[in-house]
CSV table of C-alpha atoms and ligand atoms in Angstrom, one decimal:
chain,number,residue,atom,x,y,z
A,25,UNK,CA,190.3,110.8,131.4
A,26,UNK,CA,188.7,113.5,130.2
A,27,UNK,CA,185.1,114.4,132.1
A,28,UNK,CA,181.8,115.1,130.1
A,29,UNK,CA,182.3,118.6,130.7
A,30,UNK,CA,185.5,118.8,129.2
A,31,UNK,CA,184.3,117.0,126.3
A,32,UNK,CA,181.0,119.2,126.2
A,33,UNK,CA,183.4,122.2,126.3
A,34,UNK,CA,185.4,121.3,123.5
A,35,UNK,CA,182.8,120.0,121.6
A,36,UNK,CA,181.0,123.2,121.7
A,37,UNK,CA,184.1,124.8,119.9
A,38,UNK,CA,183.9,122.8,117.0
A,39,UNK,CA,180.8,121.6,116.6
A,40,UNK,CA,177.2,124.0,116.9
A,41,UNK,CA,175.7,123.6,120.4
A,42,UNK,CA,178.7,120.7,120.9
A,43,UNK,CA,176.0,118.1,119.3
A,44,UNK,CA,175.3,116.5,115.9
A,45,UNK,CA,171.6,116.3,116.6
A,46,UNK,CA,169.9,118.8,119.1
A,47,UNK,CA,168.3,116.8,121.7
A,48,UNK,CA,171.3,115.3,122.4
A,49,UNK,CA,172.8,118.6,123.9
A,50,UNK,CA,170.3,118.3,127.1
A,51,UNK,CA,168.8,121.7,126.3
A,52,UNK,CA,165.3,120.7,127.6
A,53,UNK,CA,166.4,119.1,131.1
A,54,UNK,CA,169.4,121.2,131.5
A,55,UNK,CA,172.9,120.2,132.8
A,56,UNK,CA,175.9,118.4,131.0
A,57,UNK,CA,175.3,115.7,128.3
A,58,UNK,CA,177.0,112.3,129.0
A,59,UNK,CA,179.4,111.4,126.4
A,60,UNK,CA,179.1,107.7,125.7
A,61,UNK,CA,182.4,105.6,125.1
A,62,UNK,CA,180.8,102.3,124.8
A,63,UNK,CA,177.5,100.2,125.1
A,64,UNK,CA,176.6,96.5,125.6
A,65,UNK,CA,173.4,94.8,126.1
A,66,UNK,CA,171.1,97.0,128.4
A,67,UNK,CA,173.7,99.1,129.4
A,68,UNK,CA,175.7,102.4,128.1
A,69,UNK,CA,179.2,104.0,129.9
A,70,UNK,CA,179.8,107.5,129.9
A,71,UNK,CA,183.3,108.9,129.3
A,72,UNK,CA,184.0,109.1,133.2
A,73,UNK,CA,183.2,105.2,133.4
A,74,UNK,CA,179.7,105.7,134.7
A,75,UNK,CA,177.2,103.0,133.9
A,76,UNK,CA,173.5,103.4,132.9
A,77,UNK,CA,170.7,101.5,132.3
A,78,UNK,CA,170.1,102.7,128.5
A,79,UNK,CA,166.3,103.6,127.8
A,80,UNK,CA,167.2,105.6,124.5
A,81,UNK,CA,168.7,102.8,122.6
A,82,UNK,CA,169.8,105.2,120.0
A,83,UNK,CA,166.3,106.6,119.8
A,84,UNK,CA,165.0,103.1,119.1
A,85,UNK,CA,167.3,101.1,116.7
A,86,UNK,CA,169.0,99.1,119.3
A,87,UNK,CA,165.8,96.7,120.1
A,88,UNK,CA,168.5,93.6,120.8
A,89,UNK,CA,170.3,95.7,123.2
A,90,UNK,CA,174.1,97.1,122.2
A,91,UNK,CA,176.3,94.4,120.9
A,92,UNK,CA,174.3,91.6,120.1
A,93,UNK,CA,176.5,88.8,118.7
A,94,UNK,CA,174.6,87.6,115.7
A,95,UNK,CA,174.1,91.3,114.4
A,96,UNK,CA,178.0,91.9,115.4
A,97,UNK,CA,179.0,88.7,113.4
A,98,UNK,CA,176.9,89.6,110.3
A,99,UNK,CA,178.0,93.7,110.3
A,100,UNK,CA,182.0,92.2,110.7
A,101,UNK,CA,181.4,89.7,108.1
A,102,UNK,CA,180.0,92.4,105.8
A,103,UNK,CA,182.5,94.9,106.4
A,104,UNK,CA,185.3,92.4,105.1
A,105,UNK,CA,183.4,92.0,101.8
A,106,UNK,CA,183.5,96.1,101.2
A,107,UNK,CA,182.2,99.2,102.7
A,108,UNK,CA,180.1,100.4,99.6
A,109,UNK,CA,179.9,99.4,95.9
A,110,UNK,CA,177.3,102.0,94.3
A,111,UNK,CA,175.9,99.0,92.7
A,112,UNK,CA,173.3,96.4,93.5
A,113,UNK,CA,173.7,93.7,95.9
A,114,UNK,CA,171.7,90.5,96.8
A,115,UNK,CA,171.6,91.6,100.3
A,116,UNK,CA,169.1,94.4,99.3
A,117,UNK,CA,166.7,91.9,97.7
A,118,UNK,CA,166.9,89.9,101.3
A,119,UNK,CA,166.2,93.0,103.4
A,120,UNK,CA,163.2,94.0,100.8
A,121,UNK,CA,161.9,90.7,100.8
A,122,UNK,CA,162.0,90.9,104.9
A,123,UNK,CA,160.3,94.0,105.1
A,124,UNK,CA,157.6,93.0,102.7
A,125,UNK,CA,157.1,89.5,104.3
A,126,UNK,CA,156.6,91.5,107.7
A,127,UNK,CA,154.2,94.4,106.4
A,128,UNK,CA,151.3,93.3,104.2
A,129,UNK,CA,150.4,96.8,102.9
A,130,UNK,CA,154.1,97.1,101.2
A,131,UNK,CA,154.6,95.6,97.9
A,132,UNK,CA,157.9,97.2,96.9
A,133,UNK,CA,160.4,99.1,99.0
A,134,UNK,CA,163.0,101.5,98.2
A,135,UNK,CA,166.1,101.5,100.9
A,136,UNK,CA,167.6,104.9,101.8
A,137,UNK,CA,169.9,106.2,104.6
A,138,UNK,CA,167.7,108.0,107.1
A,139,UNK,CA,163.9,108.4,108.3
A,140,UNK,CA,164.3,112.2,107.1
A,141,UNK,CA,165.1,111.0,103.6
A,142,UNK,CA,162.6,108.2,103.7
A,143,UNK,CA,159.8,110.7,104.7
A,144,UNK,CA,160.6,113.3,102.3
A,145,UNK,CA,160.9,110.7,99.4
A,146,UNK,CA,157.4,109.2,100.3
A,147,UNK,CA,155.9,113.0,100.0
A,148,UNK,CA,157.6,113.4,96.8
A,149,UNK,CA,156.3,109.9,95.5
A,150,UNK,CA,152.7,110.8,97.1
A,151,UNK,CA,152.5,114.0,95.1
A,152,UNK,CA,153.8,112.7,91.8
A,153,UNK,CA,151.7,109.5,92.2
A,154,UNK,CA,148.6,111.9,92.7
A,155,UNK,CA,149.5,114.6,90.9
A,156,UNK,CA,148.3,116.9,93.8
A,157,UNK,CA,150.4,119.4,96.0
A,158,UNK,CA,148.9,119.5,99.3
A,159,UNK,CA,150.2,117.1,102.5
A,160,UNK,CA,148.4,117.1,105.9
A,161,UNK,CA,150.5,116.3,109.0
A,162,UNK,CA,149.8,116.5,112.9
A,163,UNK,CA,150.7,118.9,115.5
A,164,UNK,CA,153.3,117.0,117.5
A,165,UNK,CA,154.5,114.4,114.7
A,166,UNK,CA,157.7,114.5,113.6
A,167,UNK,CA,158.8,113.2,110.3
A,168,UNK,CA,162.5,114.3,109.8
A,169,UNK,CA,163.6,117.6,108.7
A,170,UNK,CA,162.7,118.2,105.2
A,171,UNK,CA,161.6,121.6,104.5
A,172,UNK,CA,157.9,120.8,103.6
A,173,UNK,CA,157.5,118.7,107.2
A,174,UNK,CA,159.2,121.5,109.4
A,175,UNK,CA,155.8,122.9,110.1
A,176,UNK,CA,153.7,124.2,112.9
A,177,UNK,CA,150.0,124.7,113.0
A,178,UNK,CA,148.9,128.0,112.0
A,179,UNK,CA,146.5,130.3,113.9
A,180,UNK,CA,143.0,128.8,113.7
A,181,UNK,CA,141.6,125.7,112.9
A,182,UNK,CA,143.0,123.6,109.8
A,183,UNK,CA,145.0,126.5,108.5
A,184,UNK,CA,148.2,126.2,106.4
A,185,UNK,CA,151.2,126.1,108.5
A,186,UNK,CA,154.2,128.4,109.3
A,187,UNK,CA,157.7,127.2,109.2
A,188,UNK,CA,159.1,125.9,112.6
A,189,UNK,CA,162.6,126.3,111.5
A,190,UNK,CA,164.5,129.4,110.1
A,191,UNK,CA,165.5,129.0,106.5
A,192,UNK,CA,162.4,127.2,105.4
A,193,UNK,CA,160.5,130.0,103.2
A,194,UNK,CA,156.9,130.3,103.8
A,195,UNK,CA,156.0,129.3,100.1
A,196,UNK,CA,157.6,125.9,100.7
A,197,UNK,CA,155.2,125.0,103.4
A,198,UNK,CA,152.5,126.6,101.7
A,199,UNK,CA,151.0,123.2,100.6
A,200,UNK,CA,151.3,121.6,104.6
A,201,UNK,CA,148.2,121.7,106.5
A,202,UNK,CA,148.6,121.1,110.0
A,203,UNK,CA,145.8,119.4,111.9
A,204,UNK,CA,145.5,118.3,115.8
A,205,UNK,CA,146.3,114.7,116.4
A,206,UNK,CA,143.2,112.7,117.4
A,207,UNK,CA,140.7,115.7,116.3
A,208,UNK,CA,138.4,113.8,114.1
A,209,UNK,CA,136.3,117.4,113.5
A,210,UNK,CA,139.2,119.4,112.2
A,211,UNK,CA,140.1,116.0,109.9
A,212,UNK,CA,136.7,116.2,108.3
A,213,UNK,CA,136.9,119.9,107.8
A,214,UNK,CA,140.3,119.8,106.0
A,215,UNK,CA,138.9,117.4,103.9
A,216,UNK,CA,135.7,118.8,102.9
A,217,UNK,CA,137.7,122.2,102.0
A,218,UNK,CA,140.6,120.5,100.5
A,219,UNK,CA,140.0,117.0,99.6
A,220,UNK,CA,140.8,116.9,95.7
A,221,UNK,CA,143.9,118.6,96.5
A,222,UNK,CA,145.4,116.4,99.2
A,223,UNK,CA,148.1,114.0,97.8
A,224,UNK,CA,148.5,112.4,101.3
A,225,UNK,CA,148.2,112.4,105.2
A,226,UNK,CA,151.4,111.7,107.0
A,227,UNK,CA,151.0,110.4,110.5
A,228,UNK,CA,152.9,108.6,113.3
A,229,UNK,CA,150.0,106.1,114.0
A,230,UNK,CA,151.5,106.1,117.6
A,231,UNK,CA,153.5,109.1,118.2
A,232,UNK,CA,156.8,108.8,119.8
A,233,UNK,CA,157.8,112.7,119.4
A,234,UNK,CA,155.3,113.8,121.5
A,235,UNK,CA,156.3,111.2,124.3
A,236,UNK,CA,153.8,108.4,123.6
A,237,UNK,CA,150.3,109.2,122.0
A,238,UNK,CA,148.2,106.6,120.3
A,239,UNK,CA,145.6,107.7,117.5
A,240,UNK,CA,142.6,106.7,118.9
A,241,UNK,CA,140.8,104.1,116.8
A,242,UNK,CA,137.7,106.2,115.9
A,243,UNK,CA,140.1,108.8,114.5
A,244,UNK,CA,142.4,106.2,112.5
A,245,UNK,CA,139.0,104.8,111.0
A,246,UNK,CA,137.8,108.0,110.0
A,247,UNK,CA,141.0,108.9,108.7
A,248,UNK,CA,141.4,105.7,106.6
A,249,UNK,CA,137.8,106.5,105.2
A,250,UNK,CA,138.6,110.1,104.0
A,251,UNK,CA,141.5,109.1,102.4
A,252,UNK,CA,139.7,106.6,100.5
A,253,UNK,CA,136.9,108.6,99.8
A,254,UNK,CA,139.3,111.7,98.4
A,255,UNK,CA,142.0,109.8,96.9
A,256,UNK,CA,144.5,110.9,99.3
A,257,UNK,CA,147.2,108.4,100.2
A,258,UNK,CA,147.4,107.7,103.7
A,259,UNK,CA,151.3,107.6,104.8
A,260,UNK,CA,152.2,105.8,108.1
A,261,UNK,CA,155.3,107.2,109.4
A,262,UNK,CA,156.7,104.3,111.1
A,263,UNK,CA,160.2,105.2,111.5
A,264,UNK,CA,160.0,104.8,115.1
A,265,UNK,CA,156.9,102.4,115.6
A,266,UNK,CA,158.1,99.9,112.7
A,267,UNK,CA,159.5,96.6,114.0
A,268,UNK,CA,159.4,98.2,117.4
A,269,UNK,CA,155.8,98.0,118.8
A,270,UNK,CA,155.0,95.0,117.1
A,271,UNK,CA,156.8,92.7,114.1
A,272,UNK,CA,154.2,94.1,111.9
A,273,UNK,CA,154.5,97.7,113.1
A,274,UNK,CA,151.9,100.0,114.3
A,275,UNK,CA,150.0,99.2,111.3
A,276,UNK,CA,149.6,95.6,112.4
A,277,UNK,CA,148.2,96.8,115.9
A,278,UNK,CA,145.7,98.8,114.0
A,279,UNK,CA,144.8,96.1,111.6
A,280,UNK,CA,143.5,94.0,114.8
A,281,UNK,CA,141.5,96.9,115.9
A,282,UNK,CA,140.1,97.9,112.7
A,283,UNK,CA,139.2,95.0,110.3
A,284,UNK,CA,141.0,95.3,106.9
A,285,UNK,CA,142.8,98.1,108.1
A,286,UNK,CA,146.0,99.2,106.1
A,287,UNK,CA,147.9,102.5,105.2
A,288,UNK,CA,148.8,103.1,101.4
A,289,UNK,CA,152.3,104.1,102.2
A,290,UNK,CA,154.7,103.2,105.2
A,291,UNK,CA,158.2,105.0,106.1
A,292,UNK,CA,160.4,103.0,108.1
A,293,UNK,CA,164.0,103.3,110.1
A,294,UNK,CA,165.4,103.2,113.1
A,295,UNK,CA,165.1,99.4,113.9
A,296,UNK,CA,165.3,98.3,110.2
A,297,UNK,CA,168.9,99.6,110.7
A,298,UNK,CA,169.9,98.1,113.8
A,299,UNK,CA,171.9,101.1,114.5
A,300,UNK,CA,173.5,102.0,111.2
A,301,UNK,CA,172.4,104.4,108.8
A,302,UNK,CA,169.3,102.8,107.0
A,303,UNK,CA,165.7,103.3,106.3
A,304,UNK,CA,163.3,102.8,103.6
A,305,UNK,CA,159.8,103.6,102.5
A,306,UNK,CA,157.3,101.6,100.6
A,307,UNK,CA,153.8,101.2,99.1
A,308,UNK,CA,151.8,99.3,96.4
A,309,UNK,CA,153.6,98.3,93.3
A,310,UNK,CA,151.6,100.7,91.5
A,311,UNK,CA,152.7,103.8,93.6
A,312,UNK,CA,156.4,102.7,93.7
A,313,UNK,CA,156.2,102.1,90.0
A,314,UNK,CA,156.2,105.9,89.9
A,315,UNK,CA,159.8,106.2,91.2
A,316,UNK,CA,162.7,106.4,88.4
A,317,UNK,CA,163.8,104.5,87.0
A,318,UNK,CA,160.6,103.3,86.2
A,319,UNK,CA,158.6,106.5,86.4
A,320,UNK,CA,158.9,110.5,86.7
A,321,UNK,CA,159.4,110.8,90.2
A,322,UNK,CA,163.3,111.1,91.1
A,323,UNK,CA,165.0,109.8,94.0
A,324,UNK,CA,168.3,108.4,94.5
A,325,UNK,CA,171.5,108.0,97.2
A,326,UNK,CA,175.1,107.1,97.1
A,327,UNK,CA,175.0,105.0,100.1
A,328,UNK,CA,171.5,103.7,99.5
A,329,UNK,CA,171.2,100.1,100.6
A,330,UNK,CA,174.6,100.1,101.8
A,331,UNK,CA,175.9,96.7,102.3
A,332,UNK,CA,177.1,97.1,106.0
A,333,UNK,CA,174.0,98.5,106.8
A,334,UNK,CA,171.9,95.8,105.5
A,335,UNK,CA,173.4,93.2,106.9
A,336,UNK,CA,172.8,94.9,110.3
A,337,UNK,CA,169.6,95.5,109.6
A,338,UNK,CA,168.9,92.0,108.4
A,339,UNK,CA,170.4,90.4,111.3
A,340,UNK,CA,168.2,92.5,113.4
A,341,UNK,CA,165.0,91.8,111.7
A,342,UNK,CA,166.2,87.9,111.7
A,343,UNK,CA,166.6,88.1,115.5
A,344,UNK,CA,163.1,90.1,116.3
A,345,UNK,CA,161.4,87.6,114.0
A,346,UNK,CA,162.1,84.9,116.3
A,347,UNK,CA,158.8,83.4,118.1
A,348,UNK,CA,157.9,85.0,121.4
A,349,UNK,CA,160.2,87.5,120.5
A,350,UNK,CA,157.6,90.7,121.2
A,351,UNK,CA,155.5,88.8,123.6
A,352,UNK,CA,158.7,88.9,126.0
A,353,UNK,CA,159.8,92.5,125.2
A,354,UNK,CA,155.9,93.8,125.6
A,355,UNK,CA,155.7,92.2,128.9
A,356,UNK,CA,159.0,93.6,130.2
A,357,UNK,CA,158.0,97.2,128.7
A,358,UNK,CA,154.7,96.9,130.6
A,359,UNK,CA,156.1,95.7,133.7
A,360,UNK,CA,158.3,99.0,133.7
A,361,UNK,CA,155.5,101.4,133.1
A,362,UNK,CA,153.4,99.5,135.8
A,363,UNK,CA,156.3,99.5,138.2
A,364,UNK,CA,157.0,103.2,137.4
A,365,UNK,CA,153.1,104.6,137.7
A,366,UNK,CA,153.0,102.1,141.0
A,367,UNK,CA,156.1,104.1,142.6
A,368,UNK,CA,154.7,107.0,141.6
A,369,UNK,CA,151.1,106.4,143.3
A,370,UNK,CA,153.2,105.1,146.5
A,371,UNK,CA,154.7,108.3,146.7
A,372,UNK,CA,151.4,110.5,145.8
A,373,UNK,CA,153.1,111.8,142.7
A,374,UNK,CA,150.4,112.2,139.7
A,375,UNK,CA,152.0,109.9,136.9
A,376,UNK,CA,150.3,107.9,134.0
A,377,UNK,CA,151.9,105.9,131.4
A,378,UNK,CA,151.5,103.8,128.4
A,379,UNK,CA,153.3,101.2,125.9
A,380,UNK,CA,152.9,99.0,122.9
A,381,UNK,CA,155.9,96.4,122.0
A,382,UNK,CA,159.2,97.6,123.3
A,383,UNK,CA,158.3,101.3,123.3
A,384,UNK,CA,156.9,103.4,126.1
A,385,UNK,CA,156.1,106.7,127.7
A,386,UNK,CA,154.9,108.2,130.9
A,387,UNK,CA,153.7,111.7,131.8
A,388,UNK,CA,153.2,113.7,135.2
A,389,UNK,CA,149.7,114.1,134.8
A,390,UNK,CA,146.5,112.5,135.8
A,391,UNK,CA,145.2,111.1,132.3
A,392,UNK,CA,147.0,110.3,129.1
A,393,UNK,CA,147.2,113.4,126.7
A,394,UNK,CA,145.6,112.6,123.3
A,395,UNK,CA,147.5,115.7,121.6
A,396,UNK,CA,150.6,118.0,121.5
A,397,UNK,CA,148.9,120.8,123.6
A,398,UNK,CA,148.3,118.4,126.1
A,399,UNK,CA,151.6,116.7,126.5
A,400,UNK,CA,153.3,119.9,126.7
A,401,UNK,CA,151.1,121.0,129.2
A,402,UNK,CA,152.2,118.1,131.7
A,403,UNK,CA,154.5,118.9,134.2
A,404,UNK,CA,157.7,119.8,132.9
A,405,UNK,CA,159.7,120.9,136.0
A,406,UNK,CA,158.6,117.7,137.4
A,407,UNK,CA,159.8,115.6,134.4
A,408,UNK,CA,163.1,117.5,134.5
A,409,UNK,CA,163.9,116.8,138.2
A,410,UNK,CA,162.8,113.3,137.7
A,411,UNK,CA,165.0,112.9,134.5
A,412,UNK,CA,168.3,114.0,136.5
A,413,UNK,CA,167.2,111.9,139.9
A,414,UNK,CA,167.3,109.1,137.6
A,415,UNK,CA,170.3,109.9,135.7
A,416,UNK,CA,172.0,110.6,139.1
A,417,UNK,CA,170.8,106.8,139.6
A,418,UNK,CA,172.4,105.3,136.7
A,419,UNK,CA,169.2,105.1,134.6
A,420,UNK,CA,169.2,107.2,131.4
A,421,UNK,CA,165.8,108.0,130.0
A,422,UNK,CA,165.1,110.2,127.2
A,423,UNK,CA,166.2,113.8,128.0
A,424,UNK,CA,162.9,115.7,126.9
A,425,UNK,CA,159.4,115.0,128.4
A,426,UNK,CA,158.1,114.9,124.9
A,427,UNK,CA,160.3,112.0,123.8
A,428,UNK,CA,159.3,108.1,123.9
A,429,UNK,CA,161.3,105.5,125.6
A,430,UNK,CA,162.7,102.3,124.6
A,431,UNK,CA,163.2,98.8,126.1
A,432,UNK,CA,165.4,96.5,124.3
A,433,UNK,CA,165.4,92.6,124.5
A,434,UNK,CA,168.5,92.8,126.7
A,435,UNK,CA,166.7,94.7,129.3
A,436,UNK,CA,166.2,91.4,132.0
A,437,UNK,CA,164.2,91.6,135.0
A,438,UNK,CA,167.0,92.9,136.9
A,439,UNK,CA,167.2,95.8,135.0
A,440,UNK,CA,163.6,96.6,135.5
A,441,UNK,CA,163.5,96.2,139.0
A,442,UNK,CA,166.6,98.5,139.2
A,443,UNK,CA,164.9,101.2,137.4
A,444,UNK,CA,161.8,100.7,139.3
A,445,UNK,CA,163.8,100.9,142.6
A,446,UNK,CA,165.4,104.4,141.4
A,447,UNK,CA,162.5,105.8,140.6
A,448,UNK,CA,160.8,104.7,143.9
A,449,UNK,CA,163.6,106.6,145.6
A,450,UNK,CA,163.7,109.5,142.7
A,451,UNK,CA,159.9,110.0,143.7
A,452,UNK,CA,159.8,109.9,147.1
A,453,UNK,CA,162.1,112.6,147.4
A,454,UNK,CA,160.1,114.4,144.9
A,455,UNK,CA,157.1,114.1,146.9
A,456,UNK,CA,158.9,115.4,149.8
A,457,UNK,CA,160.7,118.5,148.2
A,458,UNK,CA,157.9,119.3,146.1
A,459,UNK,CA,154.6,119.3,147.9
A,460,UNK,CA,151.3,119.0,145.5
A,461,UNK,CA,150.5,122.2,144.0
A,462,UNK,CA,147.1,123.4,145.1
B,20,PLP,C1,163.4,109.6,114.1
B,20,PLP,C2,162.5,110.0,113.1
B,20,PLP,C3,162.3,110.3,111.7
B,20,PLP,C4,163.8,110.9,111.3
B,20,PLP,O1,164.5,109.9,111.1
B,20,PLP,P1,166.3,110.2,110.7
B,20,PLP,O2,166.9,108.9,110.9
B,20,PLP,O3,166.5,111.0,112.3
B,20,PLP,O4,166.1,111.2,110.0
B,20,PLP,C5,161.3,110.5,111.1
B,20,PLP,N1,159.9,110.0,111.6
B,20,PLP,C6,159.9,109.5,112.5
B,20,PLP,C7,158.7,109.0,113.4
B,20,PLP,C8,161.0,109.5,113.7
B,20,PLP,O5,160.8,108.9,114.7
């Protein structure tokens, strides 16, 4: 049996950093990543046979837990019929119908293979449909790694951004405006200056790539008004929140708070693939008709609508559509966050947390952050110590303080109790070792 360290050393010889997606390398928290051998229900096992309660769930897709029997059966059956045809299938229609049935703002969808691809295609479609070039995004929101979206805020308010990655020429991001999340004044300023040129505003409505930060209701309301007034499309990136925070996604949460609310475009991924490479973007028929082969906006994919992936996604959507699914998942996730924050209070460690549906976040801080700057100013060292203390106790949390956590339907009360007990131990040790800073 190879140890995690042996595997990591071997991986680093043939794969840059030893991983195929950077956050897996544990750079933010330090230490050796766990190489996962298998998973079942709420648990994962590493190469050394150690068992963990999994709060990553493949970064969101595994909402039913690992190895759900109905999903497994659907995938096995689909695989026997063929892996990929490069021709249309009935299952693609079924999945499109299922998505449209659950998300009223979406009249048509196109299926793709990753959230990155979906976000990139949505931007191209928004630009093609409006005939405009500028796009707006918010600091701390991640929309995949397409060039135009890898942008950080420039200096000063409401300026065009700088590439966050080498290899992205400044000209490629010159049309991307980066604003502070939840900052109404900046939003108004940006529309006052650039309104007629803005093709779309893309936002994570509940941002899970800066831990867990909700767009405030006044902010979302104003964003909707400004987009409508200026003819810009409001694009919800629900790759993480879609079918995760509620059956109808974050947009259904905001529709409850803001009467008549709906975005113009939506981007999905993660849960709709149930762990297989599958994502989608959708909008009104009018906007979607701009896509090839109907319209002038080109977009395509060899494996788009893959028959095995769509079987996995459909089976997953079927399970989460069952009555009461989200009530139970939400209650369980809330009990986890309440348990963690209560344990912190008991230990005298400042911690706040929040959740919606099966997605949660917690911060070593006195108040919930409203934007990226505040998230990154929370206690990182404390988070990193807590992460490792939990990992040592068999609880696998996201290995960075700017990542959300995920609870699945396979997490029972037992796992929540065990997690909170581990947290109580870890936080008591933390309080003893690191007295509060003056
Ligand atoms: C994960 C994620 C993406 C990117 O999806 P990939 O499948 O990793 O390309 C885009 N947007 C959000 C909000 C995400 O959480």
